[in-house]
Coordinates of C-alpha atoms in Angstrom, one line a residue:
M1 CA -82.8 -50.9 60.5
T2 CA -81.9 -54.2 58.8
R3 CA -78.3 -55.4 58.5
Y4 CA -78.7 -55.8 54.7
R5 CA -78.0 -52.3 53.6
A6 CA -75.0 -50.2 52.5
S7 CA -73.1 -47.7 54.6
A8 CA -75.1 -44.8 53.2
K9 CA -77.4 -43.3 55.8
I10 CA -81.2 -43.8 55.7
T11 CA -82.8 -40.5 54.5
D12 CA -84.8 -38.8 57.3
D13 CA -85.6 -35.5 55.5
W14 CA -87.5 -35.8 52.2
Q15 CA -87.7 -32.5 50.5
H16 CA -90.5 -33.0 47.9
F17 CA -93.3 -34.6 49.9
D18 CA -94.2 -35.1 53.5
F19 CA -93.1 -38.4 55.1
A20 CA -93.8 -39.9 58.5
V21 CA -93.7 -43.3 60.2
S22 CA -95.9 -44.3 63.1
D23 CA -96.3 -47.8 64.6
G24 CA -95.2 -49.6 61.5
V25 CA -97.2 -47.4 59.1
A26 CA -95.3 -45.1 56.8
T27 CA -97.2 -42.2 55.1
V28 CA -96.2 -40.2 52.0
T29 CA -98.3 -37.1 51.5
L30 CA -97.9 -35.3 48.2
N31 CA -98.0 -31.7 49.4
R32 CA -98.7 -29.2 46.6
P33 CA -102.5 -29.0 47.0
E34 CA -102.8 -25.6 45.2
K35 CA -101.9 -27.5 42.0
L36 CA -103.5 -30.9 42.8
N37 CA -100.2 -32.3 44.0
P38 CA -98.4 -32.6 40.7
L39 CA -95.1 -34.6 40.4
T40 CA -91.8 -33.0 39.5
F41 CA -88.4 -34.3 38.4
E42 CA -87.4 -34.2 42.1
S43 CA -90.5 -35.8 43.6
Y44 CA -90.3 -38.7 41.1
A45 CA -86.7 -39.2 42.1
D46 CA -87.5 -39.0 45.8
L47 CA -90.3 -41.6 45.5
R48 CA -88.0 -43.9 43.6
D49 CA -85.3 -43.6 46.3
L50 CA -87.8 -43.9 49.2
L51 CA -89.2 -47.1 47.9
A52 CA -85.7 -48.6 47.7
E53 CA -85.0 -47.5 51.3
L54 CA -88.3 -48.6 52.9
P55 CA -87.5 -52.3 53.2
H56 CA -84.2 -51.5 55.0
R57 CA -85.6 -49.0 57.6
G58 CA -86.8 -51.7 59.9
D59 CA -89.8 -49.6 61.1
T60 CA -92.2 -50.0 58.2
R61 CA -94.7 -52.7 57.5
V62 CA -97.1 -50.8 55.2
L63 CA -97.0 -47.6 53.1
V64 CA -99.9 -45.2 52.6
I65 CA -99.7 -42.7 49.7
R66 CA -102.0 -39.7 50.0
G67 CA -102.5 -36.3 48.5
E68 CA -103.1 -33.1 50.4
G69 CA -106.2 -31.1 49.8
Q70 CA -108.8 -31.8 47.2
G71 CA -106.9 -34.2 44.9
F72 CA -104.7 -37.2 45.1
C73 CA -102.2 -36.4 42.3
G74 CA -102.8 -34.4 39.1
G75 CA -99.9 -36.0 37.2
G76 CA -96.7 -34.4 36.1
D77 CA -96.5 -30.7 36.5
V78 CA -97.2 -29.2 33.1
N79 CA -94.8 -26.3 33.3
E80 CA -92.1 -27.8 35.5
I81 CA -91.9 -31.1 33.5
I82 CA -93.5 -30.8 30.1
G83 CA -92.0 -27.4 29.4
E84 CA -88.5 -28.7 30.1
L85 CA -89.0 -32.0 28.3
I86 CA -89.8 -30.3 25.0
A87 CA -86.3 -28.8 25.1
M88 CA -84.5 -32.0 26.0
D89 CA -82.5 -34.2 23.7
A90 CA -83.1 -38.0 23.3
D91 CA -80.7 -38.9 26.1
G92 CA -82.3 -36.6 28.6
L93 CA -85.8 -37.8 27.6
M94 CA -84.8 -41.4 28.0
G95 CA -83.4 -40.7 31.4
F96 CA -86.7 -39.1 32.5
T97 CA -89.0 -41.8 31.1
K98 CA -86.9 -44.5 32.7
M99 CA -86.9 -42.7 36.0
T100 CA -90.7 -42.5 36.0
G101 CA -91.0 -46.1 35.2
D102 CA -88.6 -46.9 38.0
V103 CA -91.0 -45.5 40.4
I104 CA -93.8 -47.8 39.3
R105 CA -91.5 -50.9 39.2
A106 CA -90.2 -50.0 42.7
M107 CA -93.8 -49.9 43.9
R108 CA -94.5 -53.4 42.6
E109 CA -91.1 -54.8 43.7
C110 CA -91.1 -53.3 47.1
P111 CA -92.3 -56.1 49.5
I112 CA -94.2 -53.7 51.7
P113 CA -97.9 -53.5 51.0
I114 CA -98.9 -50.1 49.6
I115 CA -102.3 -48.3 50.0
A116 CA -103.3 -45.3 47.8
G117 CA -105.9 -43.1 49.5
I118 CA -107.7 -41.2 46.8
Q119 CA -110.0 -38.3 47.7
G120 CA -110.1 -36.5 44.3
I121 CA -108.5 -36.6 40.9
A122 CA -105.8 -39.2 40.1
A123 CA -104.7 -38.1 36.7
G124 CA -101.8 -39.1 34.4
A125 CA -98.9 -40.2 36.4
G126 CA -101.1 -40.0 39.5
S127 CA -103.5 -42.6 38.0
V128 CA -100.6 -45.0 37.3
I129 CA -99.2 -44.6 40.9
A130 CA -102.8 -45.4 42.1
I131 CA -103.0 -48.7 40.0
A132 CA -99.4 -49.7 41.1
A133 CA -100.5 -49.7 44.7
D134 CA -101.8 -52.9 46.2
F135 CA -105.0 -51.3 47.5
R136 CA -107.0 -48.2 46.4
I137 CA -109.3 -46.6 49.0
C138 CA -111.5 -44.0 47.4
T139 CA -114.1 -41.4 48.3
P140 CA -117.1 -40.9 46.1
Q141 CA -115.4 -37.8 44.8
A142 CA -112.4 -39.8 43.5
R143 CA -111.8 -39.7 39.8
F144 CA -109.3 -41.4 37.5
A145 CA -107.9 -40.1 34.2
F146 CA -105.2 -41.7 32.1
L147 CA -104.6 -38.6 30.1
F148 CA -101.5 -39.5 28.1
T149 CA -103.1 -39.6 24.6
K150 CA -104.7 -36.2 25.3
V151 CA -101.3 -34.6 25.4
G152 CA -100.2 -36.4 22.3
L153 CA -98.3 -39.3 24.0
S154 CA -98.8 -43.0 24.3
G155 CA -101.4 -44.3 26.8
G156 CA -98.8 -46.9 27.8
D157 CA -96.8 -44.6 30.1
M158 CA -95.0 -45.7 33.2
G159 CA -96.2 -49.3 32.9
A160 CA -99.9 -48.4 32.5
A161 CA -100.3 -50.7 29.5
Y162 CA -98.9 -53.5 31.6
L163 CA -100.7 -53.0 34.8
L164 CA -104.2 -51.7 33.8
P165 CA -105.3 -54.7 31.6
R166 CA -104.3 -57.0 34.4
L167 CA -106.5 -55.0 36.8
V168 CA -109.6 -54.2 34.8
G169 CA -109.3 -56.4 31.7
Y170 CA -108.2 -55.8 28.1
G171 CA -111.3 -54.1 26.9
R172 CA -111.6 -51.6 29.8
A173 CA -107.9 -50.9 29.7
T174 CA -108.1 -50.1 25.9
E175 CA -111.0 -47.7 26.6
L176 CA -109.2 -45.9 29.4
L177 CA -105.8 -45.7 27.9
M178 CA -106.8 -44.8 24.3
L179 CA -109.6 -42.4 25.0
G180 CA -108.1 -40.8 28.1
D181 CA -111.6 -39.9 29.5
T182 CA -112.1 -39.1 33.2
I183 CA -114.2 -41.7 35.1
D184 CA -115.9 -41.1 38.4
A185 CA -115.6 -43.2 41.5
E186 CA -118.7 -45.2 40.8
T187 CA -117.5 -46.2 37.4
A188 CA -114.0 -46.9 38.6
D189 CA -115.5 -49.2 41.3
R190 CA -117.6 -51.0 38.6
Y191 CA -114.5 -51.4 36.5
G192 CA -112.5 -53.0 39.3
L193 CA -110.2 -50.1 40.1
V194 CA -111.4 -49.5 43.7
T195 CA -110.7 -51.6 46.7
E196 CA -113.1 -49.7 49.0
L197 CA -115.4 -46.8 48.4
T198 CA -116.0 -44.8 51.5
D199 CA -116.9 -41.4 52.9
D200 CA -114.3 -41.8 55.7
L201 CA -111.1 -41.9 53.8
D202 CA -108.8 -41.3 56.8
G203 CA -110.6 -44.0 58.8
A204 CA -110.6 -46.6 56.1
C205 CA -106.9 -46.0 55.2
A206 CA -106.0 -46.2 58.9
A207 CA -108.0 -49.4 59.4
L208 CA -106.5 -51.2 56.4
A209 CA -103.0 -50.0 57.2
R210 CA -103.4 -51.2 60.8
R211 CA -104.7 -54.6 59.7
L212 CA -101.7 -55.0 57.3
A213 CA -99.2 -53.7 59.8
D214 CA -100.5 -56.1 62.5
G215 CA -100.7 -59.1 60.1
P216 CA -98.3 -61.9 59.2
T217 CA -95.6 -59.7 57.6
L218 CA -93.7 -62.5 55.8
G219 CA -96.9 -64.0 54.4
L220 CA -98.2 -60.7 53.2
Q221 CA -94.9 -59.8 51.6
Q222 CA -94.5 -63.1 49.8
T223 CA -98.1 -62.9 48.6
K224 CA -97.4 -59.5 47.0
S225 CA -94.2 -60.8 45.4
L226 CA -95.9 -63.9 43.9
I227 CA -98.8 -61.8 42.5
T228 CA -96.2 -59.6 40.8
R229 CA -93.8 -62.3 39.6
E230 CA -96.4 -64.7 38.3
L231 CA -98.3 -62.3 36.1
D232 CA -96.5 -63.5 33.0
M233 CA -95.4 -67.0 34.1
P234 CA -96.7 -70.3 32.6
I235 CA -98.6 -72.3 35.2
G236 CA -95.8 -74.8 35.7
P237 CA -93.1 -72.4 36.9
A238 CA -95.8 -70.5 38.9
M239 CA -96.8 -73.6 40.8
E240 CA -93.1 -74.4 41.5
L241 CA -92.6 -70.9 42.8
D242 CA -95.7 -71.2 45.0
A243 CA -94.5 -74.5 46.4
M244 CA -91.0 -73.3 47.2
T245 CA -92.4 -70.1 48.8
Q246 CA -95.0 -72.0 50.9
A247 CA -92.4 -74.6 52.0
L248 CA -90.1 -71.8 53.2
L249 CA -92.9 -70.0 55.1
M250 CA -93.9 -73.3 56.8
T251 CA -90.5 -73.1 58.7
T252 CA -91.3 -69.6 60.1
H253 CA -92.1 -68.5 63.6
D254 CA -95.4 -67.0 62.5
H255 CA -96.6 -70.3 61.1
A256 CA -95.8 -72.0 64.3
E257 CA -97.5 -69.2 66.2
F258 CA -100.7 -69.7 64.3
H259 CA -100.7 -73.4 65.4
A260 CA -100.1 -72.4 69.0
A261 CA -102.7 -69.7 69.0
F262 CA -105.3 -72.1 67.4
N263 CA -104.8 -74.7 70.1
A264 CA -104.8 -72.0 72.8
K265 CA -108.0 -70.4 71.3
R266 CA -106.4 -67.0 71.1
K267 CA -105.4 -64.6 68.3
P268 CA -102.0 -65.1 66.8
E269 CA -99.3 -62.6 67.8
W270 CA -97.5 -62.1 64.5
T271 CA -93.9 -61.0 64.7
G272 CA -92.8 -61.2 61.0
R273 CA -90.3 -64.0 61.8

């Protein structure tokens, strides 16, 4: 664990999804396959809190989010969430919507690279979790559905109206968020939602996770941070931030290790220092 954490213990037992860490790769598995792995009040909160803990664990270099069974995540549980929301007052509703947004913001602000492995439907909140990940590995059976307008709500839920135009462009985002139609994996790939389309989801997720976990940790983390921070920056401040970040990374052990490895004609041994 890192020294930059409070006295509260790191959570080892997550109640609302499966969690495991092996050789630098953490895996969250949404585990309600009989209902296409819907999210609940508790699983939202657990995801938010896990993402805050991950950088302080000291054993995680990449996070993979998967769904058990035939789907990735069918969104919020209709009865367990929507049924309760209808009876809530404004204060309770604001607390819920802020919490769901906190999950997505935490995904983007967490320095650890995140892979979403999508083998079936990613709908509603599940689709936003998918686009908040850094990489989306999909099978040909994957589908995306930003369903919010189809339940009488805004398509701009949980940051979708912020993230999706930056991922697929203004026109495609307008289509997906306003119409709420389900698109198949081939269409999603054509729109730019898919990092890799594969029949071997387990193998592809494992290979990418291994590549990231074995890579230059500081360089990867700072790249993710710059991509997120510079989305709305003018070019001047963005170039300044690039320059400051690059100058800092030039002082690291990993950068010196590249130089040594290049001259020794060997692969670099990245240590994240």
